[in-house]
Tab-separated table of N, CA and C in Angstrom:
chain	number	residue	atom	x	y	z
C	834	UNK	N	37.821	-20.850	12.127
C	834	UNK	CA	36.495	-20.424	11.741
C	834	UNK	C	36.419	-18.896	11.713
C	835	UNK	N	37.116	-18.259	12.659
C	835	UNK	CA	37.091	-16.800	12.713
C	835	UNK	C	37.763	-16.212	11.487
C	836	UNK	N	38.766	-16.884	10.972
C	836	UNK	CA	39.467	-16.384	9.793
C	836	UNK	C	38.536	-16.310	8.596
C	837	UNK	N	37.583	-17.228	8.485
C	837	UNK	CA	36.661	-17.189	7.346
C	837	UNK	C	35.728	-16.000	7.436
C	838	UNK	N	35.460	-15.535	8.653
C	838	UNK	CA	34.583	-14.381	8.822
C	838	UNK	C	35.193	-13.147	8.177
C	839	UNK	N	36.506	-13.061	8.195
C	839	UNK	CA	37.171	-11.894	7.644
C	839	UNK	C	37.459	-11.975	6.154
C	840	UNK	N	37.221	-13.120	5.524
C	840	UNK	CA	37.559	-13.264	4.109
C	840	UNK	C	36.789	-12.302	3.217
C	841	UNK	N	35.487	-12.217	3.424
C	841	UNK	CA	34.687	-11.313	2.599
C	841	UNK	C	35.111	-9.865	2.845
C	842	UNK	N	35.429	-9.565	4.085
C	842	UNK	CA	35.868	-8.216	4.429
C	842	UNK	C	37.168	-7.879	3.717
C	843	UNK	N	38.123	-8.792	3.760
C	843	UNK	CA	39.427	-8.533	3.131
C	843	UNK	C	39.292	-8.369	1.621
C	844	UNK	N	38.451	-9.179	1.010
C	844	UNK	CA	38.265	-9.077	-0.444
C	844	UNK	C	37.666	-7.735	-0.819
C	845	UNK	N	36.748	-7.247	-0.008
C	845	UNK	CA	36.124	-5.978	-0.327
C	845	UNK	C	37.043	-4.799	-0.008
C	846	UNK	N	37.834	-4.914	1.063
C	846	UNK	CA	38.737	-3.815	1.414
C	846	UNK	C	39.774	-3.573	0.326
C	847	UNK	N	40.187	-4.631	-0.353
C	847	UNK	CA	41.148	-4.460	-1.437
C	847	UNK	C	40.571	-3.607	-2.566
C	848	UNK	N	39.280	-3.752	-2.823
C	848	UNK	CA	38.644	-3.014	-3.905
C	848	UNK	C	37.969	-1.738	-3.409
C	849	UNK	N	37.935	-1.528	-2.105
C	849	UNK	CA	37.185	-0.428	-1.527
C	849	UNK	C	37.662	0.971	-1.924
C	850	UNK	N	38.956	1.254	-2.051
C	850	UNK	CA	39.340	2.628	-2.346
C	850	UNK	C	38.699	3.178	-3.619
C	851	UNK	N	38.572	2.379	-4.633
C	851	UNK	CA	37.957	2.876	-5.868
C	851	UNK	C	36.466	3.092	-5.676
C	852	UNK	N	35.822	2.227	-4.893
C	852	UNK	CA	34.386	2.348	-4.701
C	852	UNK	C	34.036	3.411	-3.673
C	853	UNK	N	34.929	3.671	-2.743
C	853	UNK	CA	34.635	4.624	-1.690
C	853	UNK	C	34.661	6.063	-2.190
C	854	UNK	N	35.053	6.278	-3.435
C	854	UNK	CA	35.094	7.628	-3.962
C	854	UNK	C	33.697	8.195	-4.174
C	855	UNK	N	32.708	7.346	-4.366
C	855	UNK	CA	31.338	7.831	-4.513
C	855	UNK	C	30.894	8.429	-3.190
C	856	UNK	N	30.192	9.540	-3.272
C	856	UNK	CA	29.768	10.244	-2.073
C	856	UNK	C	28.853	9.369	-1.223
C	857	UNK	N	29.169	9.250	0.058
C	857	UNK	CA	28.366	8.462	0.978
C	857	UNK	C	28.830	7.033	1.135
C	858	UNK	N	29.720	6.568	0.300
C	858	UNK	CA	30.174	5.175	0.350
C	858	UNK	C	31.335	4.990	1.325
C	859	UNK	N	31.844	6.073	1.888
C	859	UNK	CA	32.957	5.975	2.822
C	859	UNK	C	32.556	5.191	4.060
C	860	UNK	N	31.267	5.236	4.420
C	860	UNK	CA	30.796	4.525	5.605
C	860	UNK	C	31.055	3.027	5.475
C	861	UNK	N	30.949	2.509	4.271
C	861	UNK	CA	31.172	1.083	4.047
C	861	UNK	C	32.600	0.712	4.400
C	862	UNK	N	33.539	1.524	3.993
C	862	UNK	CA	34.940	1.252	4.287
C	862	UNK	C	35.193	1.339	5.791
C	863	UNK	N	34.565	2.294	6.463
C	863	UNK	CA	34.707	2.426	7.914
C	863	UNK	C	34.161	1.195	8.620
C	864	UNK	N	32.990	0.730	8.196
C	864	UNK	CA	32.391	-0.467	8.789
C	864	UNK	C	33.285	-1.687	8.590
C	865	UNK	N	33.855	-1.811	7.398
C	865	UNK	CA	34.708	-2.961	7.105
C	865	UNK	C	36.022	-2.912	7.882
C	866	UNK	N	36.563	-1.717	8.080
C	866	UNK	CA	37.785	-1.597	8.876
C	866	UNK	C	37.519	-1.952	10.336
C	867	UNK	N	36.357	-1.531	10.844
C	867	UNK	CA	35.978	-1.884	12.212
C	867	UNK	C	35.835	-3.404	12.333
C	868	UNK	N	35.197	-4.011	11.332
C	868	UNK	CA	35.014	-5.463	11.327
C	868	UNK	C	36.365	-6.175	11.273
C	869	UNK	N	37.256	-5.669	10.457
C	869	UNK	CA	38.577	-6.275	10.320
C	869	UNK	C	39.345	-6.201	11.645
C	870	UNK	N	39.221	-5.096	12.381
C	870	UNK	CA	39.918	-4.983	13.668
C	870	UNK	C	39.310	-5.938	14.700
C	871	UNK	N	37.986	-6.138	14.669
C	871	UNK	CA	37.353	-7.092	15.576
C	871	UNK	C	37.820	-8.521	15.280
C	872	UNK	N	37.878	-8.870	14.009
C	872	UNK	CA	38.341	-10.200	13.605
C	872	UNK	C	39.811	-10.380	13.991
C	873	UNK	N	40.613	-9.348	13.814
C	873	UNK	CA	42.033	-9.428	14.184
C	873	UNK	C	42.193	-9.652	15.686
C	874	UNK	N	41.387	-8.970	16.500
C	874	UNK	CA	41.482	-9.158	17.951
C	874	UNK	C	41.044	-10.568	18.349
C	875	UNK	N	40.027	-11.100	17.677
C	875	UNK	CA	39.604	-12.476	17.959
C	875	UNK	C	40.682	-13.478	17.555
C	876	UNK	N	41.304	-13.252	16.404
C	876	UNK	CA	42.383	-14.138	15.957
C	876	UNK	C	43.570	-14.082	16.907
C	877	UNK	N	43.912	-12.888	17.375
C	877	UNK	CA	45.028	-12.740	18.311
C	877	UNK	C	44.721	-13.462	19.624
C	878	UNK	N	43.501	-13.352	20.092
C	878	UNK	CA	43.120	-14.028	21.334
C	878	UNK	C	43.139	-15.541	21.159
C	879	UNK	N	42.760	-16.002	19.988
C	879	UNK	CA	42.741	-17.440	19.722
C	879	UNK	C	44.158	-18.012	19.707
C	880	UNK	N	45.116	-17.229	19.231
C	880	UNK	CA	46.494	-17.693	19.129
C	880	UNK	C	47.268	-17.521	20.433
C	881	UNK	N	46.801	-16.645	21.308
C	881	UNK	CA	47.539	-16.368	22.541
C	881	UNK	C	47.330	-17.485	23.557
C	882	UNK	N	48.199	-17.485	24.564
C	882	UNK	CA	48.097	-18.488	25.626
C	882	UNK	C	46.891	-18.207	26.517
C	883	UNK	N	46.535	-16.964	26.637
C	883	UNK	CA	45.422	-16.572	27.498
C	883	UNK	C	44.165	-16.446	26.630
C	884	UNK	N	43.314	-17.452	26.701
C	884	UNK	CA	42.109	-17.498	25.875
C	884	UNK	C	41.050	-16.542	26.414
C	885	UNK	N	40.089	-16.227	25.552
C	885	UNK	CA	38.976	-15.373	25.960
C	885	UNK	C	38.075	-16.103	26.937
C	886	UNK	N	37.558	-15.368	27.895
C	886	UNK	CA	36.536	-15.936	28.770
C	886	UNK	C	35.222	-15.948	27.993
C	887	UNK	N	34.251	-16.736	28.427
C	887	UNK	CA	32.960	-16.715	27.728
C	887	UNK	C	32.335	-15.317	27.687
C	888	UNK	N	32.516	-14.537	28.749
C	888	UNK	CA	31.976	-13.181	28.767
C	888	UNK	C	32.629	-12.311	27.699
C	889	UNK	N	33.954	-12.414	27.582
C	889	UNK	CA	34.670	-11.630	26.576
C	889	UNK	C	34.281	-12.073	25.170
C	890	UNK	N	34.168	-13.381	24.966
C	890	UNK	CA	33.785	-13.898	23.656
C	890	UNK	C	32.370	-13.455	23.295
C	891	UNK	N	31.460	-13.515	24.247
C	891	UNK	CA	30.075	-13.092	24.000
C	891	UNK	C	30.033	-11.617	23.614
C	892	UNK	N	30.758	-10.800	24.346
C	892	UNK	CA	30.782	-9.361	24.073
C	892	UNK	C	31.389	-9.052	22.708
C	893	UNK	N	32.550	-9.624	22.434
C	893	UNK	CA	33.235	-9.341	21.170
C	893	UNK	C	32.448	-9.867	19.982
C	894	UNK	N	31.920	-11.079	20.117
C	894	UNK	CA	31.121	-11.644	19.018
C	894	UNK	C	29.829	-10.852	18.835
C	895	UNK	N	29.284	-10.317	19.917
C	895	UNK	CA	28.102	-9.458	19.806
C	895	UNK	C	28.400	-8.206	18.995
C	896	UNK	N	29.579	-7.624	19.241
C	896	UNK	CA	30.000	-6.445	18.464
C	896	UNK	C	30.189	-6.811	16.995
C	897	UNK	N	30.759	-7.991	16.742
C	897	UNK	CA	30.995	-8.440	15.375
C	897	UNK	C	29.680	-8.665	14.639
C	898	UNK	N	28.714	-9.290	15.307
C	898	UNK	CA	27.408	-9.544	14.689
C	898	UNK	C	26.685	-8.220	14.433
C	899	UNK	N	26.765	-7.305	15.379
C	899	UNK	CA	26.136	-5.989	15.202
C	899	UNK	C	26.757	-5.253	14.023
C	900	UNK	N	28.080	-5.283	13.949
C	900	UNK	CA	28.783	-4.663	12.827
C	900	UNK	C	28.375	-5.319	11.513
C	901	UNK	N	28.277	-6.642	11.509
C	901	UNK	CA	27.886	-7.365	10.295
C	901	UNK	C	26.490	-6.995	9.834
C	902	UNK	N	25.558	-6.896	10.785
C	902	UNK	CA	24.187	-6.526	10.428
C	902	UNK	C	24.142	-5.119	9.840
C	903	UNK	N	24.891	-4.200	10.451
C	903	UNK	CA	24.945	-2.828	9.945
C	903	UNK	C	25.583	-2.790	8.555
C	904	UNK	N	26.643	-3.560	8.374
C	904	UNK	CA	27.334	-3.600	7.089
C	904	UNK	C	26.438	-4.176	6.000
C	905	UNK	N	25.748	-5.275	6.310
C	905	UNK	CA	24.848	-5.892	5.326
C	905	UNK	C	23.729	-4.933	4.957
C	906	UNK	N	23.170	-4.243	5.953
C	906	UNK	CA	22.083	-3.295	5.671
C	906	UNK	C	22.572	-2.155	4.789
C	907	UNK	N	23.740	-1.592	5.146
C	907	UNK	CA	24.284	-0.495	4.346
C	907	UNK	C	24.588	-0.969	2.927
C	908	UNK	N	25.203	-2.140	2.805
C	908	UNK	CA	25.571	-2.657	1.484
C	908	UNK	C	24.332	-2.928	0.636
C	909	UNK	N	23.288	-3.467	1.255
C	909	UNK	CA	22.046	-3.745	0.521
C	909	UNK	C	21.372	-2.448	0.087
C	910	UNK	N	21.320	-1.488	0.996
C	910	UNK	CA	20.667	-0.210	0.690
C	910	UNK	C	21.417	0.595	-0.369
C	911	UNK	N	22.739	0.471	-0.414
C	911	UNK	CA	23.567	1.281	-1.307
C	911	UNK	C	24.293	0.450	-2.366
C	912	UNK	N	23.749	-0.701	-2.666
C	912	UNK	CA	24.408	-1.621	-3.584
C	912	UNK	C	24.671	-0.986	-4.946
C	913	UNK	N	23.687	-0.339	-5.508
C	913	UNK	CA	23.847	0.263	-6.832
C	913	UNK	C	24.743	1.499	-6.781
C	914	UNK	N	24.501	2.366	-5.824
C	914	UNK	CA	25.231	3.623	-5.739
C	914	UNK	C	26.724	3.394	-5.502
C	915	UNK	N	27.038	2.444	-4.605
C	915	UNK	CA	28.438	2.187	-4.259
C	915	UNK	C	29.055	1.051	-5.074
C	916	UNK	N	28.299	0.510	-6.005
C	916	UNK	CA	28.760	-0.563	-6.891
C	916	UNK	C	29.276	-1.761	-6.087
C	917	UNK	N	28.451	-2.235	-5.156
C	917	UNK	CA	28.804	-3.371	-4.314
C	917	UNK	C	28.289	-4.642	-4.991
C	918	UNK	N	29.152	-5.591	-5.255
C	918	UNK	CA	28.716	-6.816	-5.936
C	918	UNK	C	27.788	-7.656	-5.042
C	919	UNK	N	26.786	-8.290	-5.651
C	919	UNK	CA	25.866	-9.134	-4.872
C	919	UNK	C	26.583	-10.273	-4.147
C	920	UNK	N	27.663	-10.780	-4.715
C	920	UNK	CA	28.403	-11.871	-4.079
C	920	UNK	C	29.002	-11.421	-2.739
C	921	UNK	N	29.397	-10.146	-2.658
C	921	UNK	CA	29.927	-9.613	-1.400
C	921	UNK	C	28.843	-9.617	-0.338
C	922	UNK	N	27.645	-9.168	-0.701
C	922	UNK	CA	26.539	-9.113	0.265
C	922	UNK	C	26.176	-10.528	0.721
C	923	UNK	N	26.145	-11.472	-0.211
C	923	UNK	CA	25.836	-12.858	0.154
C	923	UNK	C	26.901	-13.421	1.097
C	924	UNK	N	28.160	-13.126	0.811
C	924	UNK	CA	29.255	-13.579	1.672
C	924	UNK	C	29.180	-12.964	3.062
C	925	UNK	N	28.838	-11.684	3.129
C	925	UNK	CA	28.695	-11.008	4.424
C	925	UNK	C	27.555	-11.618	5.225
C	926	UNK	N	26.448	-11.917	4.558
C	926	UNK	CA	25.312	-12.537	5.258
C	926	UNK	C	25.717	-13.888	5.831
C	927	UNK	N	26.405	-14.697	5.038
C	927	UNK	CA	26.845	-16.018	5.504
C	927	UNK	C	27.836	-15.887	6.662
C	928	UNK	N	28.805	-14.977	6.532
C	928	UNK	CA	29.779	-14.752	7.605
C	928	UNK	C	29.090	-14.291	8.880
C	929	UNK	N	28.125	-13.399	8.733
C	929	UNK	CA	27.433	-12.867	9.896
C	929	UNK	C	26.599	-13.958	10.574
C	930	UNK	N	26.052	-14.860	9.776
C	930	UNK	CA	25.283	-15.971	10.342
C	930	UNK	C	26.203	-16.889	11.158
C	931	UNK	N	27.399	-17.160	10.647
C	931	UNK	CA	28.385	-17.966	11.393
C	931	UNK	C	28.764	-17.271	12.700
C	932	UNK	N	28.995	-15.958	12.614
C	932	UNK	CA	29.366	-15.198	13.804
C	932	UNK	C	28.229	-15.210	14.830
C	933	UNK	N	26.983	-15.128	14.360
C	933	UNK	CA	25.832	-15.155	15.268
C	933	UNK	C	25.740	-16.507	15.972
C	934	UNK	N	26.044	-17.578	15.255
C	934	UNK	CA	26.021	-18.913	15.858
C	934	UNK	C	27.076	-19.018	16.957
C	935	UNK	N	28.278	-18.523	16.675
C	935	UNK	CA	29.359	-18.552	17.668
C	935	UNK	C	28.999	-17.666	18.857
C	936	UNK	N	28.438	-16.497	18.582
C	936	UNK	CA	28.025	-15.591	19.659
C	936	UNK	C	26.993	-16.264	20.549
C	937	UNK	N	26.001	-16.931	19.947
C	937	UNK	CA	24.961	-17.601	20.728
C	937	UNK	C	25.558	-18.678	21.628
C	938	UNK	N	26.530	-19.418	21.111
C	938	UNK	CA	27.180	-20.451	21.914
C	938	UNK	C	27.932	-19.827	23.091
C	939	UNK	N	28.654	-18.756	22.824
C	939	UNK	CA	29.420	-18.093	23.886
C	939	UNK	C	28.487	-17.493	24.935
C	940	UNK	N	27.419	-16.857	24.497
C	940	UNK	CA	26.484	-16.235	25.439
C	940	UNK	C	25.711	-17.288	26.230
C	941	UNK	N	25.417	-18.431	25.611
C	941	UNK	CA	24.783	-19.522	26.348
C	941	UNK	C	25.731	-20.068	27.413
C	942	UNK	N	27.019	-20.119	27.111
C	942	UNK	CA	28.011	-20.559	28.099
C	942	UNK	C	28.045	-19.590	29.282
C	943	UNK	N	27.901	-18.306	29.013
C	943	UNK	CA	27.872	-17.305	30.081
C	943	UNK	C	26.649	-17.543	30.971
C	944	UNK	N	25.497	-17.790	30.347
C	944	UNK	CA	24.266	-18.037	31.112
C	944	UNK	C	24.389	-19.302	31.949
C	945	UNK	N	24.946	-20.364	31.370
C	945	UNK	CA	25.116	-21.612	32.105
C	945	UNK	C	26.090	-21.429	33.272
C	946	UNK	N	27.151	-20.681	33.039
C	946	UNK	CA	28.128	-20.432	34.091
C	946	UNK	C	27.485	-19.640	35.237
C	947	UNK	N	26.680	-18.651	34.899
C	947	UNK	CA	25.996	-17.852	35.927
C	947	UNK	C	25.017	-18.720	36.712
C	948	UNK	N	24.305	-19.605	36.031
C	948	UNK	CA	23.363	-20.506	36.695
C	948	UNK	C	24.095	-21.455	37.636
C	949	UNK	N	25.229	-21.990	37.200
C	949	UNK	CA	26.013	-22.880	38.054
C	949	UNK	C	26.534	-22.145	39.288
C	950	UNK	N	26.961	-20.908	39.109
C	950	UNK	CA	27.434	-20.104	40.246
C	950	UNK	C	26.293	-19.834	41.228
C	951	UNK	N	25.119	-19.544	40.698
C	951	UNK	CA	23.958	-19.283	41.553
C	951	UNK	C	23.615	-20.528	42.364
C	952	UNK	N	23.609	-21.694	41.716
C	952	UNK	CA	23.311	-22.949	42.419
C	952	UNK	C	24.364	-23.256	43.474
C	953	UNK	N	25.626	-23.013	43.148
C	953	UNK	CA	26.700	-23.266	44.113
C	953	UNK	C	26.556	-22.367	45.334
C	954	UNK	N	26.179	-21.114	45.125
C	954	UNK	CA	25.974	-20.204	46.249
C	954	UNK	C	24.798	-20.649	47.108
C	955	UNK	N	23.722	-21.112	46.457
C	955	UNK	CA	22.567	-21.590	47.214
C	955	UNK	C	22.935	-22.817	48.043
C	956	UNK	N	23.708	-23.736	47.455
C	956	UNK	CA	24.125	-24.925	48.189
C	956	UNK	C	25.049	-24.558	49.345
C	957	UNK	N	25.924	-23.598	49.121
C	957	UNK	CA	26.847	-23.182	50.174
C	957	UNK	C	26.087	-22.547	51.327
C	958	UNK	N	25.064	-21.793	51.041
C	958	UNK	CA	24.260	-21.168	52.091
C	958	UNK	C	23.422	-22.202	52.833
C	959	UNK	N	22.930	-23.200	52.123
C	959	UNK	CA	22.072	-24.210	52.724
C	959	UNK	C	22.828	-25.265	53.506
C	960	UNK	N	24.127	-25.407	53.303
C	960	UNK	CA	24.879	-26.467	53.974
C	960	UNK	C	25.634	-25.964	55.199
C	961	UNK	N	25.256	-24.820	55.751
C	961	UNK	CA	25.943	-24.267	56.911
C	961	UNK	C	25.700	-25.069	58.180
C	962	UNK	N	24.554	-25.753	58.318
C	962	UNK	CA	24.216	-26.511	59.518
C	962	UNK	C	24.385	-27.998	59.236
C	963	UNK	N	25.346	-28.677	59.862
C	963	UNK	CA	25.562	-30.093	59.563
C	963	UNK	C	24.450	-30.995	60.075
C	964	UNK	N	23.580	-30.505	60.975
C	964	UNK	CA	22.505	-31.322	61.536
C	964	UNK	C	21.192	-31.181	60.790
C	965	UNK	N	21.190	-30.498	59.688
C	965	UNK	CA	19.942	-30.317	58.935
C	965	UNK	C	19.479	-28.884	59.069
C	966	UNK	N	18.295	-28.671	58.627
C	966	UNK	CA	17.802	-27.306	58.660
C	966	UNK	C	16.323	-27.287	58.959
C	967	UNK	N	15.700	-26.236	58.600
C	967	UNK	CA	14.283	-26.042	58.873
C	967	UNK	C	13.414	-26.719	57.842
C	968	UNK	N	13.601	-28.014	57.609
C	968	UNK	CA	12.764	-28.697	56.643
C	968	UNK	C	11.735	-29.557	57.363
C	969	UNK	N	10.841	-30.183	56.639
C	969	UNK	CA	9.755	-30.942	57.244
C	969	UNK	C	10.220	-32.268	57.826
C	970	UNK	N	11.377	-32.769	57.467
C	970	UNK	CA	11.843	-34.074	57.960
C	970	UNK	C	12.379	-33.957	59.380
C	971	UNK	N	13.247	-32.995	59.636
C	971	UNK	CA	13.850	-32.877	60.967
C	971	UNK	C	13.052	-31.956	61.879
C	972	UNK	N	12.103	-31.243	61.353
C	972	UNK	CA	11.288	-30.360	62.186
C	972	UNK	C	11.985	-29.072	62.539
C	973	UNK	N	13.012	-28.746	61.875
C	973	UNK	CA	13.705	-27.492	62.125
C	973	UNK	C	15.127	-27.750	62.562
C	974	UNK	N	15.818	-26.694	62.879
C	974	UNK	CA	17.201	-26.807	63.303
C	974	UNK	C	17.305	-27.441	64.681
C	975	UNK	N	18.401	-28.117	64.975
C	975	UNK	CA	18.602	-28.742	66.276
C	975	UNK	C	19.247	-27.735	67.203
C	976	UNK	N	18.820	-27.784	68.443
C	976	UNK	CA	19.353	-26.859	69.428
C	976	UNK	C	20.498	-27.515	70.182
C	977	UNK	N	21.511	-26.742	70.459
C	977	UNK	CA	22.644	-27.212	71.229
C	977	UNK	C	22.321	-26.986	72.705
C	978	UNK	N	22.509	-28.016	73.546
C	978	UNK	CA	22.180	-27.865	74.970
C	978	UNK	C	23.034	-26.775	75.615
C	979	UNK	N	22.435	-26.075	76.563
C	979	UNK	CA	23.124	-25.007	77.280
C	979	UNK	C	23.727	-25.557	78.567
C	980	UNK	N	24.740	-24.969	79.043
C	980	UNK	CA	25.327	-25.344	80.321
C	980	UNK	C	26.486	-26.304	80.159
C	981	UNK	N	26.929	-26.859	81.308
C	981	UNK	CA	28.067	-27.769	81.322
C	981	UNK	C	27.663	-29.126	80.778
C	982	UNK	N	28.560	-29.740	80.081
C	982	UNK	CA	28.279	-31.070	79.571
C	982	UNK	C	28.913	-32.051	80.418
């Protein structure tokens, strides 16, 4: 799925040198190169034995979505001046939407993981006394008798 995100970028980068000659259009090529490096790092992580953690995926996908939004805005604003085809902008929007969906899933996994850790810590703190605790059923903690048994 990540490979499809880079397809529109690769198609435009091939044609970019001729279009980047117009003054101010160099930013588009810079944005696309940044996007291509983000996609390459995601692809490398996907192929490696050591997969991304949800935190890393959320962060990287967040950067990719941010880059995509900036690229789409620049391309839309400078479409005529930089001779950017409408099909490229449509492809970037679709790719960015896919990336946003993946980012949301990864970031939701981070939130769920944090919630599970918080609950586990609360349970660990609450289970320190095997005889119960200060609740309404037992009337509080049990006291251990003093002196010789």
